[in-house]
Short mmCIF file of C-alpha atoms in Angstrom, two decimals:
data_model
loop_
_atom_site.label_atom_id
_atom_site.label_comp_id
_atom_site.label_asym_id
_atom_site.label_seq_id
_atom_site.Cartn_x
_atom_site.Cartn_y
_atom_site.Cartn_z
CA MET A 1 -35.50 -43.51 -10.20
CA LEU A 2 -37.82 -43.44 -13.25
CA PRO A 3 -37.63 -45.69 -16.30
CA LYS A 4 -35.76 -44.33 -19.29
CA ARG A 5 -37.88 -42.05 -21.40
CA VAL A 6 -38.02 -41.88 -25.20
CA GLU A 7 -36.91 -38.36 -26.10
CA ARG A 8 -38.61 -36.14 -28.65
CA PRO A 9 -36.40 -35.42 -31.66
CA ALA A 10 -34.30 -32.29 -31.99
CA LEU A 11 -35.39 -29.53 -34.34
CA ALA A 12 -33.71 -30.21 -37.71
CA ASN A 13 -35.79 -28.27 -40.23
CA ALA A 14 -37.27 -24.85 -40.92
CA GLU A 15 -40.68 -24.73 -39.21
CA LYS A 16 -43.46 -22.21 -38.72
CA ALA A 17 -45.57 -21.62 -35.62
CA ASP A 18 -47.99 -19.13 -34.14
CA VAL A 19 -46.11 -19.17 -30.82
CA VAL A 20 -42.64 -20.42 -29.91
CA ILE A 21 -41.99 -21.24 -26.25
CA ILE A 22 -38.37 -21.35 -25.14
CA GLY A 23 -38.02 -23.83 -22.27
CA ALA A 24 -39.97 -26.96 -21.34
CA GLY A 25 -40.14 -26.66 -17.56
CA PHE A 26 -43.06 -25.71 -15.33
CA ALA A 27 -43.55 -22.32 -17.01
CA GLY A 28 -43.16 -23.34 -20.64
CA LEU A 29 -45.27 -26.49 -20.56
CA SER A 30 -47.98 -24.78 -18.51
CA ALA A 31 -48.06 -21.92 -21.02
CA ALA A 32 -48.46 -24.35 -23.89
CA ARG A 33 -51.27 -26.16 -22.15
CA ARG A 34 -53.11 -22.91 -21.44
CA ILE A 35 -52.74 -21.72 -25.05
CA SER A 36 -54.24 -25.01 -26.21
CA GLU A 37 -57.20 -24.51 -23.89
CA LEU A 38 -57.86 -20.98 -25.12
CA ASP A 39 -57.24 -21.59 -28.83
CA PRO A 40 -56.67 -25.25 -29.74
CA LYS A 41 -56.00 -24.39 -33.40
CA LEU A 42 -52.80 -22.44 -32.73
CA ARG A 43 -49.56 -24.16 -33.65
CA VAL A 44 -47.18 -23.98 -30.71
CA ILE A 45 -43.57 -25.15 -30.83
CA ILE A 46 -41.67 -25.71 -27.57
CA LEU A 47 -37.89 -25.70 -27.78
CA GLU A 48 -36.07 -27.38 -24.90
CA ALA A 49 -32.28 -27.06 -24.66
CA GLY A 50 -31.89 -30.37 -22.83
CA VAL A 51 -34.11 -33.34 -22.06
CA ILE A 52 -37.53 -32.93 -20.45
CA GLY A 53 -37.40 -33.79 -16.74
CA GLU A 54 -33.60 -33.55 -16.47
CA GLY A 55 -33.37 -29.79 -15.97
CA ALA A 56 -34.24 -27.58 -13.02
CA ALA A 57 -37.92 -28.60 -13.10
CA GLY A 58 -37.10 -32.28 -12.63
CA ARG A 59 -34.69 -31.38 -9.81
CA ASN A 60 -37.45 -29.60 -7.88
CA SER A 61 -38.25 -31.05 -4.45
CA GLY A 62 -41.87 -31.60 -5.47
CA PHE A 63 -43.79 -29.07 -3.36
CA ILE A 64 -46.59 -27.25 -5.21
CA ILE A 65 -47.31 -24.89 -2.32
CA ASP A 66 -50.51 -22.88 -2.09
CA LEU A 67 -49.57 -20.45 0.71
CA PRO A 68 -46.83 -17.80 0.99
CA HIS A 69 -43.63 -19.77 1.28
CA GLU A 70 -41.74 -18.30 4.20
CA VAL A 71 -43.26 -19.18 7.54
CA SER A 72 -42.94 -15.74 9.06
CA SER A 73 -45.34 -13.00 10.06
CA GLU A 74 -43.06 -10.61 8.15
CA ASP A 75 -44.75 -11.86 4.98
CA TYR A 76 -47.88 -10.01 6.07
CA GLY A 77 -46.40 -6.60 6.76
CA GLY A 78 -47.69 -3.45 5.04
CA ASP A 79 -50.37 -4.21 2.45
CA SER A 80 -50.23 -7.73 3.76
CA SER A 81 -53.71 -9.14 3.45
CA ARG A 82 -54.10 -8.27 -0.24
CA LYS A 83 -50.63 -9.57 -1.10
CA ALA A 84 -51.23 -12.81 0.76
CA LYS A 85 -54.55 -13.41 -0.94
CA GLU A 86 -53.07 -12.67 -4.36
CA ASP A 87 -50.20 -15.08 -3.69
CA ILE A 88 -52.73 -17.75 -2.74
CA ILE A 89 -54.86 -17.14 -5.86
CA ARG A 90 -51.74 -17.40 -8.02
CA SER A 91 -50.54 -20.62 -6.40
CA ARG A 92 -53.94 -22.28 -6.41
CA ARG A 93 -54.31 -21.56 -10.11
CA ALA A 94 -51.08 -23.52 -10.57
CA ILE A 95 -52.44 -26.36 -8.42
CA ALA A 96 -55.67 -26.39 -10.45
CA LEU A 97 -53.71 -26.94 -13.65
CA ALA A 98 -51.62 -29.67 -12.05
CA THR A 99 -54.79 -31.35 -10.76
CA GLU A 100 -56.31 -31.34 -14.24
CA VAL A 101 -53.21 -33.02 -15.64
CA ALA A 102 -53.17 -35.63 -12.85
CA MET A 103 -56.80 -36.54 -13.48
CA GLU A 104 -56.25 -36.81 -17.23
CA ARG A 105 -53.18 -39.00 -16.80
CA GLY A 106 -54.77 -41.17 -14.10
CA TRP A 107 -51.86 -40.71 -11.74
CA GLY A 108 -51.70 -42.34 -8.35
CA ARG A 109 -50.36 -40.72 -5.21
CA GLU A 110 -46.82 -41.80 -6.02
CA ILE A 111 -46.79 -39.01 -8.65
CA PHE A 112 -49.47 -36.55 -7.50
CA ASP A 113 -50.51 -36.40 -3.86
CA PRO A 114 -52.76 -33.63 -2.45
CA CYS A 115 -51.53 -34.47 1.05
CA GLY A 116 -50.69 -31.03 2.46
CA ARG A 117 -47.42 -30.21 4.17
CA TYR A 118 -45.93 -29.70 7.60
CA SER A 119 -43.88 -26.67 8.58
CA VAL A 120 -41.57 -27.96 11.28
CA ALA A 121 -39.60 -26.26 14.05
CA ILE A 122 -36.55 -27.39 15.97
CA SER A 123 -35.82 -24.24 17.98
CA GLU A 124 -37.82 -21.92 20.22
CA GLU A 125 -37.56 -19.25 17.55
CA GLY A 126 -39.02 -21.69 15.07
CA ASP A 127 -41.88 -22.42 17.48
CA ARG A 128 -42.64 -18.71 17.72
CA HIS A 129 -42.67 -18.33 13.95
CA LEU A 130 -45.16 -21.16 13.58
CA VAL A 131 -47.51 -19.67 16.17
CA SER A 132 -47.23 -16.26 14.53
CA TYR A 133 -47.90 -17.71 11.10
CA ALA A 134 -50.93 -19.60 12.43
CA GLU A 135 -52.33 -16.33 13.74
CA GLN A 136 -51.93 -14.74 10.33
CA LEU A 137 -53.61 -17.70 8.61
CA LYS A 138 -56.53 -17.31 10.97
CA LYS A 139 -56.92 -13.67 9.94
CA ILE A 140 -57.31 -14.63 6.28
CA ASP A 141 -59.54 -17.65 7.03
CA GLU A 142 -57.05 -20.32 5.98
CA PRO A 143 -57.23 -23.73 7.70
CA TYR A 144 -54.31 -25.04 9.73
CA ARG A 145 -53.46 -27.34 12.61
CA LEU A 146 -50.72 -26.80 15.19
CA LEU A 147 -48.93 -29.91 16.49
CA ASN A 148 -46.73 -30.31 19.54
CA GLY A 149 -43.48 -32.28 19.63
CA SER A 150 -45.12 -35.58 20.46
CA GLN A 151 -47.68 -35.26 17.69
CA ILE A 152 -45.18 -34.44 14.96
CA ALA A 153 -42.91 -37.23 16.24
CA ASP A 154 -45.75 -39.70 15.66
CA ILE A 155 -45.84 -38.59 12.03
CA THR A 156 -42.14 -38.19 11.23
CA GLY A 157 -40.72 -40.94 13.42
CA THR A 158 -38.15 -38.55 14.92
CA LYS A 159 -38.05 -36.54 18.15
CA ALA A 160 -35.99 -33.81 16.51
CA TYR A 161 -38.94 -31.48 15.96
CA ALA A 162 -40.38 -29.37 18.77
CA SER A 163 -43.57 -28.37 16.97
CA ALA A 164 -45.22 -28.23 13.57
CA LEU A 165 -47.97 -26.53 11.65
CA PHE A 166 -50.00 -28.48 9.10
CA THR A 167 -51.68 -26.79 6.13
CA PRO A 168 -53.78 -28.96 3.80
CA GLY A 169 -53.47 -27.19 0.44
CA THR A 170 -50.00 -28.22 -0.75
CA VAL A 171 -49.72 -30.90 -3.43
CA MET A 172 -46.66 -33.14 -3.52
CA VAL A 173 -45.43 -34.46 -6.85
CA GLN A 174 -42.68 -36.65 -8.17
CA PRO A 175 -41.26 -33.70 -10.11
CA ALA A 176 -39.58 -35.45 -13.03
CA ALA A 177 -42.60 -37.71 -13.55
CA TYR A 178 -44.89 -34.69 -13.34
CA ILE A 179 -42.92 -32.71 -15.95
CA ARG A 180 -42.78 -35.70 -18.27
CA GLY A 181 -46.51 -36.22 -17.88
CA LEU A 182 -47.30 -32.55 -18.43
CA ALA A 183 -45.30 -32.68 -21.67
CA ASP A 184 -47.07 -35.86 -22.74
CA SER A 185 -50.47 -34.26 -22.07
CA LEU A 186 -49.87 -31.82 -24.93
CA HIS A 187 -51.08 -32.81 -28.39
CA GLU A 188 -51.08 -31.44 -31.91
CA PRO A 189 -50.81 -28.72 -33.04
CA VAL A 190 -48.41 -28.36 -30.08
CA GLU A 191 -44.99 -29.89 -30.80
CA ILE A 192 -41.95 -30.27 -28.56
CA PHE A 193 -38.35 -30.49 -29.71
CA GLU A 194 -35.71 -31.61 -27.19
CA ARG A 195 -31.95 -31.01 -27.29
CA SER A 196 -32.77 -27.89 -29.29
CA PRO A 197 -31.17 -24.92 -27.53
CA VAL A 198 -32.21 -21.57 -28.93
CA LEU A 199 -29.08 -19.75 -30.09
CA SER A 200 -30.77 -16.50 -31.07
CA PHE A 201 -33.92 -14.91 -32.43
CA GLU A 202 -34.22 -11.95 -34.74
CA THR A 203 -36.94 -9.94 -36.43
CA ALA A 204 -38.24 -11.36 -39.71
CA GLY A 205 -40.90 -9.25 -41.36
CA GLN A 206 -43.73 -8.78 -38.88
CA GLY A 207 -42.57 -11.72 -36.77
CA TRP A 208 -39.49 -13.48 -35.46
CA LEU A 209 -37.03 -16.11 -36.67
CA VAL A 210 -35.83 -18.39 -33.87
CA ARG A 211 -32.61 -20.30 -34.56
CA THR A 212 -31.34 -23.57 -33.06
CA PRO A 213 -28.15 -25.49 -34.02
CA LYS A 214 -29.86 -27.46 -36.79
CA GLY A 215 -33.13 -25.68 -37.50
CA SER A 216 -35.25 -22.58 -37.23
CA VAL A 217 -38.81 -21.51 -36.55
CA GLY A 218 -40.63 -18.52 -38.02
CA THR A 219 -43.19 -17.28 -35.51
CA ALA A 220 -45.43 -14.37 -34.65
CA LYS A 221 -44.86 -14.50 -30.90
CA ILE A 222 -42.32 -15.84 -28.40
CA ILE A 223 -42.63 -16.80 -24.75
CA LEU A 224 -39.40 -16.89 -22.75
CA ALA A 225 -39.85 -19.64 -20.16
CA ASN A 226 -36.18 -20.24 -19.43
CA ASN A 227 -35.94 -18.44 -16.05
CA GLY A 228 -32.42 -17.12 -15.46
CA HIS A 229 -31.44 -17.69 -19.07
CA ALA A 230 -33.64 -14.80 -20.13
CA GLU A 231 -30.36 -12.97 -19.60
CA SER A 232 -28.78 -15.06 -22.35
CA PHE A 233 -30.95 -13.16 -24.84
CA GLY A 234 -30.17 -9.76 -23.32
CA PHE A 235 -33.27 -9.38 -21.14
CA PHE A 236 -33.20 -8.47 -17.43
CA ARG A 237 -29.43 -8.21 -17.39
CA GLY A 238 -28.28 -6.95 -14.04
CA LYS A 239 -31.67 -7.73 -12.53
CA LEU A 240 -31.57 -11.48 -11.82
CA LEU A 241 -29.76 -13.20 -8.96
CA HIS A 242 -28.77 -16.75 -9.90
CA VAL A 243 -29.10 -18.87 -6.76
CA PHE A 244 -28.61 -22.62 -6.56
CA THR A 245 -30.14 -24.88 -3.96
CA PHE A 246 -29.16 -28.49 -3.34
CA ALA A 247 -30.64 -31.79 -2.25
CA SER A 248 -29.59 -35.32 -1.37
CA ILE A 249 -31.69 -38.46 -1.16
CA THR A 250 -30.81 -41.64 0.69
CA GLU A 251 -30.55 -45.15 -0.53
CA GLU A 252 -33.61 -47.28 0.14
CA PHE A 253 -34.01 -48.55 3.69
CA ASN A 254 -36.36 -50.94 5.47
CA PRO A 255 -39.46 -48.93 6.46
CA GLY A 256 -39.55 -50.75 9.77
CA ARG A 257 -36.42 -48.91 10.84
CA LEU A 258 -38.23 -45.57 11.08
CA PRO A 259 -41.61 -45.32 12.83
CA GLY A 260 -44.30 -42.85 11.85
CA ASP A 261 -45.97 -42.30 8.50
CA ARG A 262 -44.18 -43.65 5.46
CA LYS A 263 -44.98 -40.55 3.42
CA TRP A 264 -44.76 -36.94 4.58
CA ALA A 265 -43.28 -33.63 3.49
CA ALA A 266 -41.96 -30.81 5.67
CA THR A 267 -40.61 -27.34 5.05
CA PRO A 268 -38.64 -25.44 7.72
CA ALA A 269 -40.16 -22.95 10.14
CA LEU A 270 -37.42 -20.44 9.39
CA PRO A 271 -36.45 -19.27 5.90
CA MET A 272 -33.49 -21.14 4.40
CA GLY A 273 -33.79 -23.99 6.84
CA THR A 274 -33.98 -27.67 5.89
CA THR A 275 -36.72 -29.28 3.80
CA VAL A 276 -37.34 -32.99 4.41
CA ARG A 277 -39.43 -35.60 2.59
CA ARG A 278 -40.00 -39.26 3.30
CA VAL A 279 -40.70 -41.08 0.06
CA PRO A 280 -41.98 -44.68 0.10
CA GLY A 281 -41.13 -47.20 -2.60
CA ALA A 282 -41.76 -50.85 -3.38
CA ALA A 283 -38.25 -51.84 -2.29
CA GLY A 284 -37.98 -49.47 0.68
CA ASP A 285 -38.22 -45.85 1.75
CA ARG A 286 -35.94 -42.87 1.14
CA ILE A 287 -35.37 -39.57 2.95
CA LEU A 288 -34.77 -36.40 0.95
CA ILE A 289 -32.86 -33.52 2.51
CA ARG A 290 -32.77 -30.11 0.85
CA SER A 291 -30.76 -27.16 2.18
CA ARG A 292 -27.87 -24.88 1.26
CA TYR A 293 -28.12 -21.84 -1.02
CA THR A 294 -25.24 -20.46 -3.08
CA TYR A 295 -24.88 -17.60 -5.56
CA HIS A 296 -23.43 -18.24 -9.03
CA PRO A 297 -23.65 -15.32 -11.46
CA GLY A 298 -22.45 -17.55 -14.31
CA GLN A 299 -25.39 -19.95 -13.72
CA VAL A 300 -23.01 -22.88 -13.18
CA ALA A 301 -22.23 -24.52 -9.84
CA GLY A 302 -19.10 -26.64 -9.62
CA GLU A 303 -18.57 -30.09 -8.19
CA GLY A 304 -16.92 -28.64 -5.08
CA THR A 305 -20.05 -26.68 -4.25
CA LEU A 306 -22.11 -29.85 -4.49
CA VAL A 307 -19.66 -31.72 -2.24
CA ARG A 308 -19.86 -29.01 0.42
CA ALA A 309 -23.65 -28.94 0.22
CA GLY A 310 -23.71 -32.72 0.56
CA ALA A 311 -21.61 -32.58 3.71
CA GLN A 312 -24.15 -30.20 5.20
CA HIS A 313 -26.99 -32.52 4.18
CA ASP A 314 -25.30 -35.41 5.96
CA LYS A 315 -25.16 -33.38 9.19
CA LYS A 316 -28.81 -32.34 8.87
CA PHE A 317 -29.84 -35.92 8.22
CA LEU A 318 -27.92 -37.31 11.18
CA ALA A 319 -29.34 -34.64 13.52
CA ARG A 320 -32.89 -35.61 12.55
CA PHE A 321 -32.53 -39.37 12.13
CA PRO A 322 -29.72 -40.62 14.38
CA GLY A 323 -31.15 -44.13 14.22
CA LEU A 324 -30.39 -44.22 10.49
CA LYS A 325 -26.75 -43.15 10.76
CA ASP A 326 -25.61 -46.10 8.65
CA ILE A 327 -27.91 -45.14 5.76
CA LYS A 328 -25.97 -43.42 2.98
CA MET A 329 -27.01 -40.79 0.46
CA GLU A 330 -27.38 -42.33 -2.98
CA TYR A 331 -27.98 -39.22 -5.09
CA ARG A 332 -27.04 -35.56 -4.75
CA TRP A 333 -27.93 -32.70 -7.08
CA GLY A 334 -28.38 -28.97 -7.42
CA GLY A 335 -30.66 -26.71 -9.39
CA PRO A 336 -30.77 -23.00 -10.22
CA MET A 337 -33.47 -20.43 -9.61
CA ALA A 338 -33.66 -16.79 -10.62
CA VAL A 339 -34.39 -14.28 -7.86
CA THR A 340 -35.10 -10.57 -8.17
CA LEU A 341 -34.07 -7.96 -5.63
CA ASN A 342 -37.68 -6.93 -4.97
CA SER A 343 -39.06 -10.49 -5.21
CA VAL A 344 -41.21 -9.86 -8.28
CA PRO A 345 -41.30 -12.03 -11.41
CA ALA A 346 -39.47 -11.06 -14.58
CA PHE A 347 -42.76 -11.00 -16.42
CA GLY A 348 -44.46 -9.28 -19.31
CA GLU A 349 -43.83 -8.08 -22.86
CA VAL A 350 -40.11 -7.33 -23.02
CA GLU A 351 -40.02 -6.56 -26.72
CA ARG A 352 -42.69 -6.47 -29.40
CA ASN A 353 -44.47 -9.85 -29.23
CA VAL A 354 -41.79 -11.31 -26.92
CA PHE A 355 -43.18 -12.21 -23.52
CA SER A 356 -41.29 -13.31 -20.42
CA ALA A 357 -42.41 -15.79 -17.75
CA CYS A 358 -39.13 -15.85 -15.82
CA GLY A 359 -37.72 -14.95 -12.40
CA CYS A 360 -39.54 -17.52 -10.29
CA ASN A 361 -38.03 -16.35 -6.96
CA GLY A 362 -38.06 -19.93 -5.68
CA VAL A 363 -41.09 -22.19 -5.12
CA GLY A 364 -40.75 -22.90 -8.83
CA ALA A 365 -43.49 -25.51 -9.13
CA SER A 366 -46.06 -22.94 -7.99
CA ASN A 367 -44.61 -19.65 -9.20
CA ALA A 368 -43.32 -20.77 -12.60
CA THR A 369 -46.53 -22.63 -13.39
CA ALA A 370 -48.62 -19.57 -12.58
CA ALA A 371 -46.30 -17.34 -14.63
CA GLY A 372 -46.61 -19.68 -17.59
CA ILE A 373 -50.40 -19.61 -17.42
CA ALA A 374 -50.44 -15.82 -17.12
CA ALA A 375 -48.00 -15.43 -20.03
CA ALA A 376 -50.17 -17.62 -22.25
CA GLU A 377 -53.25 -15.57 -21.40
CA THR A 378 -51.38 -12.31 -21.96
CA VAL A 379 -50.10 -13.46 -25.36
CA LEU A 380 -53.65 -14.22 -26.48
CA GLY A 381 -55.14 -11.05 -25.01
CA HIS A 382 -57.18 -12.99 -22.46
CA THR A 383 -57.92 -11.15 -19.22
CA SER A 384 -58.27 -13.08 -15.97
CA GLU A 385 -57.78 -12.63 -12.27
CA LEU A 386 -54.31 -14.09 -12.75
CA THR A 387 -53.26 -11.66 -15.51
CA GLU A 388 -54.53 -8.77 -13.41
CA ILE A 389 -52.36 -9.91 -10.50
CA PHE A 390 -49.28 -10.21 -12.71
CA SER A 391 -49.97 -6.82 -14.31
CA ARG A 392 -49.70 -5.15 -10.90
CA TYR A 393 -46.17 -6.37 -10.15
CA ASP A 394 -43.39 -3.81 -10.24
CA VAL A 395 -40.52 -4.36 -12.64
CA PRO A 396 -37.44 -6.08 -11.22
CA LYS A 397 -35.02 -3.67 -9.57
CA SER A 398 -31.49 -3.30 -10.85
CA LEU A 399 -28.78 -5.03 -8.86
CA PRO A 400 -25.67 -3.25 -7.60
CA PRO A 401 -22.66 -3.52 -9.93
CA GLN A 402 -19.99 -6.18 -9.57
CA PRO A 403 -18.18 -7.00 -7.37
CA PHE A 404 -20.63 -5.55 -4.85
CA ILE A 405 -23.52 -7.82 -5.86
CA THR A 406 -21.43 -10.98 -5.49
CA ILE A 407 -20.09 -9.86 -2.11
CA GLY A 408 -23.54 -8.81 -0.95
CA ALA A 409 -25.38 -11.89 -2.24
CA LYS A 410 -22.94 -14.29 -0.62
CA ALA A 411 -23.02 -12.34 2.65
CA VAL A 412 -26.83 -12.31 2.76
CA LEU A 413 -27.13 -16.02 1.97
CA THR A 414 -24.52 -16.89 4.60
CA PHE A 415 -26.22 -14.70 7.20
CA ARG A 416 -29.68 -16.16 6.54
CA GLU A 417 -28.40 -19.71 6.74
CA TRP A 418 -26.65 -18.85 10.00
CA LYS A 419 -29.87 -17.28 11.29
CA ALA A 420 -31.81 -20.43 10.43
CA GLY A 421 -29.43 -22.35 12.66
CA ALA A 422 -30.50 -25.90 13.47
CA GLU A 423 -33.67 -25.43 11.47
#
């Protein structure tokens, strides 16, 4: 949906850098930007295996969420208040960086929109979760607004939803445009090389030598910002669950066919329910549907998985927008995320002068951005509220051995999707 972009060249020579960042998604680009802020003289090289905006970051659904993701009072159990406040600090640091980029680039709301989000319920259980979550937000002095079925119908143009909860802090982005713009906001001595997958890195004197198919970089420090592919270099093996989620977006339709606001974004009341966005355009509007979670230890999801996810999207779409039953899906896609058993990031110094900002655990726009910022600060020895939060996380727990982890992961995902029901 974006114009074709001119790619950066691939690495083809022997280079030197102060820091090499592996991966040009939310984490890697945010880390580079933060390094430039703290020490603009450092030479930073970012190595991206593919093309910027075409990987998992560009396939994000565009929610930079400021509050704990799951709409459930269970998020606030135990040492709940401190955890919730730390999650909010972390996410709002990510939003602050994104806001700075948006202001620099002069983006309009079609790319960066601080519009907030709706959490929507279809079932009575979903209604209860929203009320419970609102009570918890009140305890930590976070603003919200509860809406009944009629009020959310006025916004979404559908009577499918029984209730909703609005929170104002979420920013919505066009993810591929955002990632492209974040990359373009970086300037010398930061340099990006695309189509430059890192094959290996090895010690070289007091530093490291990073190898790609046609070039190499000698560097003092490395930041791994490649999420699940940290395992490809031998780190966090047996500690990362590779989960794919999927989305479909409709062809453009006449906005007059669907009442309500032409632009809104909604996450489900129950975990693993259905995310929905209405996206306006000059030639018409589109509806995005995101749902379905599958486990793929090899970090590859086949075409059949996408077809099955798409069939589920069609059912979800029809249930919510029966008046648009003739509108077809134009695009379908999937994207991976790395999840840890104890829901902590795969973060920190994993080997001498090798730092990880991986294991996003979903909500990648928020979590990966914050991890990238914290990794940059850690690399440079800068202490902040964010680095203190990341320093307190436990290490990722080891997963059960195969085949038990595959059996268990698939069973848990299936059960949670069943539990979400119509949501």
